[in-house]
Amino acid sequence: MSAAPLLEVRELSLAFRTRGGTVRALDRVSLTLGPGETLGIVGESGSGKSVLAYAVMGLQDRAGRLTGGAVLWRGRRIDRLGEAALRRLRGPEMAMIFQSPRAALNPIRRIGDQLADVLRAHRPLGRAAARAEAAAMLAQVRIPDPAARLAAYPFELSGGMCQRVMIALALACAPALLIADEPTTGLDVTTQAAIMDLLRGLARGRGMATILITHDLGLAAAHCDRIAVMHAGQLVETGPTAAVFAAPLHPYARALARSVPGPETTLATLETVPGSLPDLSAPDLPACRYAGRCPQAQPRCRTEAPPAVPGAAGQVARCWNPGP
Amino acid sequence: MGRIGARYVVNRMLAALPVLAGVVVLTFVLVRLLPADPAAFFASGPAMGPEEIEALRRQLGLDRTIPEQLAIYVRGLLAGELGRSLVTGQPVAADLAARLPASLELTVAAFALAVAVAVPLGVLAAARPGSLLDHLVRLIAAAGVAMPPFVTGLVLIHLFYVLAGWAPDPTSRSDPYLPSSPPVTGFLTIDTALDGNWGQFRAVCGRLVLPAGTMALFALAPLVRMTRAAMLDVLTADFVRTARALGLSRARILLVYALRNALVPVVTTAGMVLSYMLGANVLVEKVFAWPGIGSYALDALVASDYAPVQGFVLTVAAIFVALNLGVDLLCAAADPRVGLE
Ligand SMILES: Nc1ncnc2c1ncn2[C@@H]1O[C@H](COP(=O)(O)OP(=O)(O)O)[C@@H](O)[C@H]1O
Ligand SMILES: [Mg+2]
């Protein structure tokens, strides 16, 4: 493994042009990811986690435009690549799995054919070879009787099975990075655990880096080496998982950490972060977008971009007034 | 293919029988409500007096009550007879059988042309929304609705026959000065091709272009609009994003992932369009003097010749029923989730 990061996101900004105005969905987001590393991106829903993931893969929809920064893959800029060049990265280099796995699969195509489509998009495989490999992939994600399942349609499978198929699709070309966007949301608890175990096992076995996007902090804490906390399109804190949860610096990260249900929490004592996300299409967004909700906000939080403040345990917060 | 059994097809055909019976009764009664007297129409020679007309009326069975006439007609239908045309003097069934291939050839050619143009246009427009092509497609979709087919037909005749002189005269299906081919299918394009009669083949195709183009223009707008809308809808689906995230090629995403999923609304619309075309045939055939069942029925209607009109409506209704069944079978074939009950 080389020292160079696999993925580097540098000061990335992205805006959607909509009828209601410009939605500034990402604001100078930076992060790095090494080979084999597992990064959790957490934050309330609407904080820009999915938009960031799509931007990395060049999948943002037409209304979205990168307005600044860069995305580097193995040291090479990929944010300006054309669709054809991106296509060669997607699958063999990076792949993604999604929330609502059933909707993520083509409803009228047999899963064997969908797997073969991916394999043959990147490798010169014959039909029979693709079929054999598709069955092997289904076996890897522990789908029973894989050869028979090749003929199944997604509507014939459970949600958990569909997510396994989705994982098989994503891993078919052995990517170096897997982005899992809320992979277990909507699945029942036992299935969630099984899917996460499967993902972790496969990632370890292949030395594959993983970005786990979730609003479930417990999940992130259990599975990730490092955590990035996002709020309203800004990355407010990153660091080793233990540091971010045990000694968060940013007031939002602290509020989030308090909202993680521990063994002693009951529904009554469980806190949620007060206030709500600011309107990202407002023309007068404060420099720190948490300022409107922050109990420690100062006047300059609204006018000047906050500095990066390192903490003792390796965490870094972007805050004018980081907590203890 | 267990879902699409022969039993389903038989059940559907049985279910259509009441509809066809209703069509028979309704057209029978409606035709007789017209303010015309066939006996007077056909007895309009100078030597014909009221007695002769009365005799003719008796001979045609028109002196009986309408329920009695209907009973006689239905008895004939059950025996496979559609009655006799007063104009041609032939059995209606024979007339229709002789003219149906002309109508079908025209309709099929027009439909194929419309689909061949509309589906690619709709797909390309949806692939690049807001592009020049997309605007053009939306213009076509809007303009097509505004033009009734017989007007389009007259305009095309004026442009390409009268002014430009490119089109052959719009009075027949084939060139009367060239040898004709033995009828096999009744489709002159196929019959001349089977015969190797290429001169006549070219003449036949040439004569098909304007009427088929007229009907195709009529069908283009709804087809292109539905293709574009269905494609736009599918292209925002999660599974299309998945396909992109896995690096599938653009062509595969567009044609295999998106278009196939858009097929059910497109096929349904195509079935509807084809049904409308069978109706629109009447006027287009008249404009182009096309010897099909539409112009036959129109002439009969003008002459108060009841049996051919009834036979025409029944034929078209039967084709409608078959078409609907075909559309449902195609949709079931296109989408494994579509149940056939
Ligand atoms: N296509 C789009 N057009 C306009 N705004 C969008 C679009 N996609 C996402 N957004 C906005 O970007 C913000 C972040 O969304 P998202 O990344 O989906 O949040 P999450 O963290 O829950 O994944 C939200 O405010 C959302 O409204
Ligand atoms: Mg999301």
XYZ file of C-alpha atoms and ligand atoms in Angstrom:
693
model
C 0.000 0.000 0.000
C 1.314 3.392 -0.936
C 1.191 6.405 1.328
C -0.730 8.454 -1.217
C -4.435 8.664 -0.430
C -6.872 6.772 -2.587
C -9.390 9.563 -2.584
C -8.922 13.194 -1.812
C -11.715 15.742 -1.807
C -10.357 19.270 -1.749
C -12.493 22.252 -0.783
C -15.345 20.917 -2.858
C -18.379 23.157 -3.381
C -21.505 22.231 -5.283
C -24.721 24.090 -6.047
C -28.043 23.095 -7.559
C -29.795 25.588 -9.741
C -33.503 25.244 -9.020
C -36.611 27.328 -9.557
C -36.514 28.350 -5.907
C -32.961 29.709 -6.298
C -29.470 28.296 -5.982
C -29.164 25.531 -3.394
C -25.590 25.583 -2.124
C -25.539 21.947 -1.116
C -21.779 21.556 -0.493
C -19.493 24.236 0.899
C -15.715 23.667 0.731
C -15.766 20.063 1.877
C -12.366 18.379 2.274
C -11.515 14.833 3.210
C -9.031 12.078 2.419
C -9.321 8.340 2.437
C -6.518 5.792 2.374
C -6.649 2.333 0.833
C -8.623 -0.138 2.910
C -9.818 2.558 5.292
C -13.408 2.835 6.506
C -14.810 6.354 6.798
C -18.210 7.138 8.247
C -20.011 10.246 7.065
C -22.678 11.226 9.546
C -25.129 14.086 9.935
C -28.830 14.769 9.942
C -30.746 13.945 6.852
C -30.404 16.809 4.381
C -26.850 17.657 5.427
C -25.383 16.785 2.040
C -23.982 13.295 2.590
C -25.525 11.796 -0.527
C -24.723 14.853 -2.621
C -21.078 14.518 -1.587
C -21.013 10.834 -2.529
C -22.589 11.489 -5.924
C -20.166 14.349 -6.542
C -17.220 12.030 -5.872
C -18.532 9.581 -8.461
C -19.610 12.292 -10.889
C -23.221 11.174 -10.586
C -24.867 14.428 -9.533
C -27.934 15.251 -11.557
C -28.055 17.880 -14.260
C -29.103 20.713 -11.990
C -25.974 20.221 -9.856
C -22.710 22.002 -10.726
C -19.365 21.892 -8.990
C -18.592 25.506 -8.101
C -15.144 24.994 -6.601
C -12.544 22.559 -5.355
C -11.391 19.249 -6.749
C -11.775 15.492 -6.433
C -8.601 13.443 -6.785
C -8.500 9.708 -7.344
C -5.071 8.144 -6.743
C -3.658 11.649 -7.077
C -5.372 12.414 -10.395
C -8.171 14.955 -10.802
C -11.426 13.306 -11.792
C -13.961 16.088 -11.233
C -13.580 17.349 -14.794
C -13.566 13.975 -16.515
C -16.083 13.261 -19.242
C -18.736 10.609 -18.925
C -16.705 8.044 -20.904
C -13.644 8.348 -18.664
C -15.775 8.294 -15.521
C -17.485 5.184 -16.798
C -14.173 3.324 -16.715
C -13.660 4.320 -13.066
C -17.153 3.364 -11.965
C -17.208 -0.331 -11.281
C -13.514 -1.308 -11.325
C -12.277 1.598 -9.157
C -15.231 2.852 -7.158
C -18.767 1.619 -6.789
C -21.795 2.579 -4.784
C -24.746 0.952 -3.080
C -27.906 2.726 -2.079
C -30.776 3.039 0.284
C -33.963 1.236 -0.865
C -32.182 -1.628 -2.638
C -35.304 -2.831 -4.411
C -35.712 0.470 -6.252
C -31.993 0.467 -7.013
C -32.322 -2.695 -9.105
C -33.822 -2.822 -12.580
C -37.311 -4.187 -11.891
C -37.768 -6.028 -15.173
C -34.331 -7.542 -15.621
C -33.229 -10.842 -14.119
C -30.549 -10.333 -11.502
C -28.199 -12.662 -13.373
C -28.486 -10.421 -16.416
C -27.904 -7.315 -14.326
C -24.734 -8.850 -12.899
C -23.609 -9.916 -16.351
C -24.247 -6.368 -17.628
C -21.802 -4.981 -15.077
C -19.168 -7.643 -15.646
C -19.318 -7.306 -19.409
C -19.298 -3.517 -19.274
C -15.729 -3.692 -17.987
C -14.305 -6.998 -19.144
C -14.438 -8.947 -22.394
C -16.382 -11.889 -20.990
C -18.519 -14.326 -22.916
C -22.074 -15.057 -21.873
C -21.323 -18.331 -20.136
C -18.297 -16.947 -18.309
C -20.267 -13.903 -17.159
C -22.998 -16.192 -15.939
C -20.616 -18.349 -13.963
C -19.015 -15.307 -12.436
C -22.411 -13.823 -11.591
C -23.303 -16.983 -9.694
C -19.962 -16.816 -7.871
C -20.728 -13.210 -6.876
C -24.112 -14.209 -5.485
C -22.414 -16.930 -3.484
C -19.939 -14.368 -2.097
C -22.769 -12.245 -0.747
C -24.148 -15.467 0.773
C -27.269 -15.809 -1.274
C -28.384 -19.424 -1.009
C -28.694 -21.442 -4.219
C -27.009 -18.755 -6.349
C -27.277 -20.525 -9.700
C -31.065 -20.697 -9.382
C -31.335 -17.097 -8.164
C -29.748 -15.766 -11.333
C -33.152 -16.100 -12.989
C -35.012 -14.185 -10.269
C -36.468 -10.711 -10.695
C -35.978 -8.176 -7.883
C -39.683 -8.247 -6.987
C -39.324 -11.904 -6.159
C -36.681 -11.191 -3.481
C -36.850 -9.689 0.014
C -35.359 -6.259 0.751
C -32.357 -7.821 2.447
C -31.772 -10.138 -0.532
C -32.018 -7.181 -2.896
C -29.341 -5.367 -0.897
C -27.128 -8.457 -1.120
C -27.639 -8.458 -4.883
C -26.792 -4.757 -4.939
C -23.573 -5.473 -3.033
C -22.736 -8.242 -5.496
C -23.268 -5.790 -8.368
C -21.079 -3.162 -6.729
C -18.276 -5.596 -5.945
C -18.443 -7.450 -9.271
C -15.487 -5.551 -10.696
C -13.514 -5.512 -7.426
C -13.501 -1.752 -6.779
C -10.919 -0.149 -4.495
C -13.633 1.981 -2.882
C -17.218 1.188 -2.008
C -19.562 3.999 -1.058
C -22.515 2.683 0.918
C -25.229 5.323 1.190
C -27.553 4.376 4.070
C -27.245 0.697 3.070
C -29.413 -0.644 5.873
C -32.068 2.035 6.236
C -35.476 0.463 5.814
C -34.301 -3.071 6.594
C -35.274 -4.863 9.793
C -32.742 -5.004 12.628
C -31.520 -8.571 12.090
C -31.115 -7.985 8.367
C -29.284 -4.717 9.090
C -26.750 -6.550 11.238
C -26.311 -9.294 8.648
C -25.756 -6.783 5.842
C -23.243 -4.782 7.873
C -21.334 -7.931 8.823
C -21.288 -8.995 5.199
C -20.025 -5.582 4.070
C -17.332 -5.493 6.700
C -16.177 -9.014 5.965
C -15.992 -8.396 2.223
C -14.183 -5.069 2.672
C -11.578 -6.648 4.960
C -11.113 -9.643 2.725
C -10.501 -7.490 -0.319
C -8.650 -4.613 1.331
C -11.363 -2.362 -0.022
C -11.855 1.147 1.316
C -15.400 1.956 2.401
C -17.338 5.146 2.909
C -20.339 4.442 5.073
C -22.952 7.156 4.898
C -25.490 7.042 7.666
C -27.532 9.129 10.033
C -27.262 6.258 12.516
C -24.315 7.236 14.702
C -24.301 3.894 16.497
C -23.784 2.145 13.177
C -20.952 4.495 12.221
C -19.294 4.091 15.627
C -19.419 0.320 15.351
C -18.004 -0.004 11.837
C -15.733 2.931 10.971
C -12.067 3.808 11.535
C -12.724 7.498 11.068
C -15.758 9.743 11.164
C -16.633 12.890 9.248
C -19.489 14.972 10.612
C -21.457 17.014 8.115
C -23.915 19.792 8.755
C -25.806 21.733 6.101
C -23.261 21.001 3.376
C -20.222 21.737 5.530
C -17.838 19.262 7.040
C -17.615 20.393 10.658
C -15.403 17.731 12.227
C -13.302 14.750 11.236
C -11.155 12.386 13.210
C -10.692 8.879 14.547
C -14.022 7.370 15.557
C -13.238 7.195 19.260
C -12.069 10.812 19.365
C -15.072 12.214 17.527
C -17.517 10.383 19.744
C -15.686 10.656 23.051
C -14.211 14.147 22.759
C -15.993 16.044 20.008
C -14.841 19.631 19.506
C -17.485 21.150 17.288
C -20.717 22.075 19.098
C -22.734 20.212 16.447
C -20.600 17.084 16.831
C -21.064 17.310 20.594
C -24.814 17.665 20.230
C -24.857 14.687 17.872
C -22.726 12.598 20.218
C -25.191 13.308 23.028
C -27.995 12.069 20.805
C -26.455 8.596 20.428
C -28.504 6.166 22.480
C -26.263 4.465 25.015
C -27.110 1.595 27.351
C -28.589 4.000 29.908
C -30.565 6.229 27.590
C -34.305 6.007 27.569
C -36.623 7.659 25.117
C -37.160 10.447 27.654
C -33.476 11.284 28.120
C -32.540 10.888 24.454
C -31.597 14.298 23.144
C -31.968 15.534 19.626
C -30.043 18.432 18.189
C -32.142 21.565 18.790
C -33.150 23.719 15.853
C -33.239 22.675 12.224
C -31.005 22.889 9.174
C -30.850 26.346 7.565
C -32.364 26.893 4.136
C -29.494 26.156 1.737
C -30.965 28.414 -0.933
C -30.916 31.464 1.340
C -28.597 34.143 -0.112
C -27.346 35.172 3.356
C -26.174 31.829 4.772
C -23.803 32.432 7.698
C -20.147 31.495 7.195
C -20.607 28.669 9.702
C -23.973 27.233 8.832
C -24.454 25.995 12.376
C -24.323 29.542 13.761
C -28.115 29.884 13.835
C -28.468 26.795 16.046
C -25.260 27.087 18.054
C -25.440 27.998 21.781
C -21.823 29.315 21.581
C -22.163 31.354 18.422
C -20.225 34.595 18.157
C -20.723 37.423 15.678
C -17.742 36.374 13.542
C -19.188 32.867 13.108
C -21.607 34.463 10.663
C -19.095 36.526 8.736
C -15.750 34.715 8.650
C -15.045 31.124 7.670
C -14.060 29.215 10.829
C -10.457 27.883 11.111
C -9.486 24.242 11.342
C -8.791 23.497 15.000
C -6.949 20.275 15.876
C -7.856 18.375 19.006
C -5.724 16.221 21.293
C -6.927 12.848 19.942
C -6.393 13.588 16.265
C -9.782 15.121 15.532
C -10.072 18.400 13.609
C -13.015 20.798 13.910
C -13.890 23.873 11.877
C -15.012 26.252 14.575
C -14.265 29.657 16.055
C -15.180 28.528 19.505
C -14.561 24.784 19.826
C -15.637 23.170 23.070
C -13.521 21.217 25.528
C -44.481 -18.365 -20.240
C -46.942 -19.821 -17.791
C -48.432 -16.407 -17.163
C -49.615 -15.957 -20.723
C -51.665 -19.073 -21.284
C -54.013 -20.029 -24.088
C -56.745 -20.109 -21.477
C -56.279 -16.404 -20.783
C -56.581 -15.611 -24.482
C -59.755 -17.679 -24.818
C -61.302 -16.035 -21.760
C -60.527 -12.600 -23.112
C -62.131 -13.437 -26.446
C -65.249 -14.766 -24.733
C -65.398 -11.600 -22.618
C -65.359 -9.546 -25.823
C -68.466 -11.218 -27.245
C -70.970 -9.035 -25.335
C -69.085 -5.945 -26.519
C -69.325 -7.071 -30.130
C -73.039 -7.886 -29.658
C -73.588 -4.365 -28.316
C -71.770 -2.923 -31.304
C -73.994 -4.911 -33.667
C -77.244 -3.714 -32.079
C -76.094 -0.121 -31.722
C -74.910 0.311 -35.294
C -77.989 -1.461 -36.567
C -80.298 0.951 -34.780
C -78.187 4.062 -35.453
C -78.015 3.424 -39.173
C -81.782 3.139 -39.277
C -82.212 6.438 -37.471
C -80.639 8.229 -40.446
C -83.177 10.378 -42.287
C -82.907 8.477 -45.556
C -84.845 5.782 -47.359
C -82.658 3.271 -49.175
C -85.548 2.083 -51.276
C -86.221 5.590 -52.535
C -82.494 6.098 -53.133
C -82.077 2.996 -55.240
C -85.412 3.304 -56.999
C -84.703 6.768 -58.276
C -85.116 5.857 -61.954
C -87.627 7.966 -63.932
C -89.929 4.985 -64.431
C -90.211 4.279 -60.733
C -93.453 5.223 -59.063
C -94.545 4.893 -55.423
C -95.699 1.307 -56.044
C -92.312 0.239 -57.338
C -90.587 1.862 -54.372
C -92.977 0.097 -52.024
C -92.243 -3.208 -53.746
C -88.502 -2.654 -53.414
C -88.943 -1.775 -49.752
C -90.778 -5.047 -49.179
C -88.120 -6.908 -51.074
C -85.400 -5.391 -48.865
C -87.373 -6.226 -45.741
C -87.625 -2.547 -44.834
C -91.382 -2.741 -44.320
C -90.897 -4.789 -41.168
C -90.343 -3.388 -37.673
C -86.789 -2.674 -36.581
C -86.695 -5.565 -34.041
C -87.832 -7.919 -36.799
C -85.161 -6.610 -39.148
C -82.543 -6.963 -36.399
C -83.576 -10.563 -35.778
C -83.167 -11.360 -39.453
C -79.758 -9.633 -39.544
C -78.509 -11.440 -36.425
C -79.673 -14.774 -37.808
C -77.575 -14.020 -40.882
C -74.573 -13.034 -38.748
C -74.714 -16.309 -36.851
C -74.619 -18.069 -40.204
C -71.565 -15.986 -41.099
C -73.356 -13.615 -43.464
C -73.058 -9.854 -43.307
C -75.811 -9.167 -45.834
C -75.530 -7.844 -49.350
C -74.456 -4.411 -50.582
C -77.048 -2.600 -52.686
C -74.344 -0.585 -54.410
C -72.009 -3.374 -55.469
C -74.579 -6.154 -55.436
C -71.980 -8.371 -53.731
C -72.083 -10.020 -50.316
C -70.656 -7.565 -47.798
C -68.298 -10.198 -46.397
C -66.762 -10.685 -49.846
C -66.468 -6.918 -50.409
C -64.802 -6.396 -47.029
C -62.453 -9.338 -47.521
C -61.433 -7.949 -50.904
C -60.793 -4.470 -49.536
C -59.410 -5.186 -46.066
C -55.830 -5.867 -47.275
C -55.666 -2.386 -48.829
C -56.702 -0.792 -45.537
C -54.369 -2.959 -43.500
C -51.434 -2.321 -45.804
C -51.985 1.418 -45.503
C -52.453 1.315 -41.728
C -49.539 -1.004 -41.050
C -47.217 1.034 -43.271
C -48.308 4.271 -41.589
C -48.000 2.779 -38.131
C -44.570 1.296 -38.797
C -43.395 4.625 -40.190
C -44.755 6.521 -37.185
C -43.163 4.148 -34.666
C -39.849 4.104 -36.520
C -39.689 7.892 -36.339
C -41.410 8.598 -33.024
C -39.626 6.174 -30.706
C -36.041 7.180 -31.588
C -37.031 10.858 -31.509
C -38.675 10.475 -28.110
C -35.686 8.570 -26.725
C -33.148 11.084 -28.001
C -35.203 14.040 -26.773
C -35.440 12.502 -23.302
C -31.718 11.726 -23.307
C -30.975 15.418 -23.757
C -33.798 17.436 -22.247
C -33.689 21.098 -23.186
C -31.571 20.460 -26.296
C -32.492 21.698 -29.767
C -33.797 18.238 -30.665
C -35.946 18.195 -27.550
C -37.541 21.510 -28.512
C -38.124 20.236 -32.043
C -39.780 17.102 -30.679
C -42.053 19.141 -28.457
C -42.978 21.268 -31.454
C -43.888 18.157 -33.468
C -45.936 16.847 -30.576
C -47.864 20.097 -30.358
C -48.344 20.623 -34.103
C -49.463 17.066 -34.803
C -52.461 17.400 -32.560
C -53.715 20.481 -34.367
C -53.964 18.835 -37.809
C -56.818 16.474 -38.711
C -55.503 13.780 -41.078
C -57.668 14.599 -44.074
C -56.391 18.185 -43.986
C -52.802 16.921 -43.801
C -53.629 14.622 -46.712
C -54.964 17.424 -48.868
C -52.003 19.639 -48.011
C -49.529 16.853 -48.863
C -51.314 16.139 -52.167
C -51.216 19.812 -53.031
C -47.536 20.135 -52.154
C -46.131 16.924 -53.604
C -48.523 16.081 -56.429
C -49.986 19.374 -57.645
C -47.043 21.718 -57.014
C -43.876 19.619 -56.959
C -45.103 16.781 -59.125
C -43.024 14.236 -57.206
C -45.855 11.998 -56.092
C -47.846 9.729 -58.429
C -51.498 10.678 -58.910
C -53.470 9.847 -55.791
C -56.108 7.682 -57.447
C -54.991 4.077 -57.115
C -52.765 1.624 -55.279
C -50.756 0.514 -58.299
C -49.702 1.644 -61.774
C -52.454 0.515 -64.192
C -49.973 0.514 -67.111
C -47.641 -1.993 -65.469
C -48.427 -5.707 -65.142
C -49.969 -6.631 -61.816
C -48.868 -9.577 -59.671
C -51.047 -12.505 -58.603
C -52.679 -11.775 -55.257
C -51.169 -13.803 -52.413
C -51.477 -11.672 -49.304
C -53.468 -8.768 -50.745
C -50.639 -6.491 -49.609
C -49.446 -5.195 -52.970
C -45.968 -4.428 -51.644
C -45.522 -8.042 -50.574
C -47.258 -9.569 -53.593
C -45.171 -7.634 -56.117
C -41.989 -8.404 -54.188
C -42.820 -12.128 -54.070
C -43.403 -11.981 -57.793
C -40.150 -10.130 -58.440
C -42.238 -7.480 -60.165
C -39.925 -4.645 -59.148
C -41.295 -1.977 -61.476
C -44.759 -2.381 -60.035
C -43.261 -2.767 -56.554
C -41.712 0.672 -56.871
C -44.978 2.098 -58.194
C -46.902 0.555 -55.301
C -44.480 1.908 -52.711
C -44.580 5.322 -54.359
C -48.354 5.390 -54.145
C -48.231 4.313 -50.512
C -45.948 7.134 -49.415
C -48.394 10.042 -49.289
C -51.388 8.350 -47.649
C -49.168 6.458 -45.210
C -47.238 9.651 -44.495
C -50.502 11.445 -43.809
C -51.605 8.835 -41.327
C -48.129 8.603 -39.808
C -48.085 12.345 -39.148
C -51.364 11.905 -37.326
C -49.917 9.114 -35.194
C -46.538 10.744 -34.623
C -47.534 13.323 -32.029
C -49.038 11.059 -29.360
C -46.314 8.437 -29.849
C -43.424 10.845 -29.588
C -44.984 12.629 -26.630
C -45.544 9.400 -24.698
C -42.103 8.005 -25.525
C -40.416 11.174 -24.349
C -42.483 11.444 -21.168
C -42.073 7.773 -20.240
C -38.320 7.930 -20.896
C -37.891 11.121 -18.852
C -39.731 9.434 -16.030
C -37.663 6.254 -16.139
C -34.366 8.119 -16.478
C -34.855 9.628 -13.015
C -35.410 6.184 -11.482
C -33.014 4.811 -8.883
C -32.033 1.835 -11.003
C -30.808 4.104 -13.801
C -28.574 5.846 -11.284
C -27.357 2.402 -10.191
C -26.571 1.504 -13.778
C -24.542 4.709 -14.119
C -22.795 4.086 -10.783
C -21.699 0.680 -12.073
C -20.259 2.064 -15.286
C -22.684 0.640 -17.834
C -22.432 2.244 -21.263
C -24.742 5.081 -22.174
C -26.340 3.133 -24.998
C -27.070 0.193 -22.726
C -28.557 2.426 -20.044
C -30.730 4.230 -22.577
C -31.921 1.246 -24.590
C -31.866 -1.734 -22.255
C -32.440 -0.134 -18.865
C -34.564 2.932 -19.635
C -36.414 2.151 -22.868
C -37.482 -1.340 -21.860
C -38.888 0.027 -18.634
C -40.723 2.729 -20.579
C -42.200 0.153 -22.924
C -45.508 -0.486 -21.166
C -46.865 3.069 -21.538
C -45.406 3.292 -25.049
C -46.995 0.020 -26.186
C -50.321 0.999 -24.632
C -50.263 4.322 -26.442
C -49.252 2.623 -29.669
C -52.275 0.330 -29.367
C -54.558 3.304 -28.872
C -53.002 5.145 -31.777
C -53.435 2.128 -34.019
C -57.118 1.968 -33.066
C -57.571 5.641 -33.903
C -55.811 5.082 -37.204
C -58.379 2.464 -38.187
C -61.037 5.143 -37.718
C -59.044 7.904 -39.373
C -58.658 5.568 -42.343
C -62.163 6.448 -43.515
C -61.274 10.014 -44.452
C -57.706 9.380 -45.590
C -58.856 6.602 -47.904
C -61.484 8.916 -49.329
C -58.954 11.692 -49.926
C -56.535 9.331 -51.698
C -59.207 7.235 -53.445
C -57.719 4.243 -51.611
C -59.786 1.107 -52.249
C -59.989 0.050 -48.597
C -62.849 -0.719 -46.242
C -63.000 2.866 -44.978
C -63.843 4.435 -48.320
C -66.179 1.499 -48.983
C -68.096 2.228 -45.782
C -68.199 5.946 -46.477
C -69.643 5.406 -49.971
C -72.199 3.010 -48.513
C -73.172 5.491 -45.846
C -73.777 8.211 -48.422
C -75.928 5.767 -50.416
C -77.911 4.669 -47.324
C -76.559 1.176 -47.988
C -76.945 -0.264 -44.487
C -75.293 -3.672 -44.620
C -71.779 -2.517 -45.616
C -71.774 0.158 -42.905
C -72.750 -2.396 -40.289
C -70.216 -4.875 -41.600
C -67.478 -2.226 -41.525
C -68.209 -1.199 -37.948
C -68.289 -4.808 -36.825
C -64.979 -5.531 -38.557
C -63.303 -2.528 -36.986
C -64.725 -3.449 -33.576
C -63.330 -6.966 -33.911
C -59.919 -5.544 -34.832
C -60.127 -3.228 -31.782
C -60.759 -6.193 -29.523
C -57.881 -8.160 -31.008
C -55.638 -5.112 -30.727
C -56.430 -4.607 -27.051
C -55.679 -8.215 -26.333
C -52.426 -7.928 -28.279
C -51.424 -4.840 -26.289
C -52.065 -6.589 -22.982
C -50.065 -9.618 -24.081
C -47.182 -7.400 -25.196
C -47.209 -5.494 -21.902
C -47.117 -8.743 -19.983
C -44.205 -9.887 -22.106
C -42.403 -6.588 -21.520
C -42.875 -6.486 -17.747
C -42.735 -9.628 -15.609
C -44.674 -7.824 -12.862
C -47.740 -7.308 -15.042
C -50.252 -9.954 -14.050
C -52.777 -11.351 -16.497
C -56.014 -12.073 -14.689
N -31.354 17.541 -7.331
C -31.377 18.444 -6.325
N -31.867 19.676 -6.556
C -31.903 20.586 -5.546
N -31.491 20.354 -4.311
C -30.997 19.135 -4.021
C -30.912 18.119 -5.009
N -30.391 17.006 -4.451
C -30.147 17.327 -3.160
N -30.499 18.611 -2.902
C -30.380 19.304 -1.629
O -29.109 19.086 -1.109
C -29.178 18.964 0.305
C -28.461 17.723 0.765
O -29.179 16.565 0.333
P -28.652 15.088 0.595
O -27.215 14.993 0.191
O -29.590 14.177 -0.063
O -28.765 14.929 2.161
P -28.418 13.640 3.019
O -27.370 14.082 3.954
O -29.680 13.298 3.733
O -27.980 12.557 2.098
C -30.626 18.985 0.680
O -30.933 20.284 1.162
C -31.331 18.751 -0.609
O -32.552 19.448 -0.632
Mg -28.960 10.745 1.665
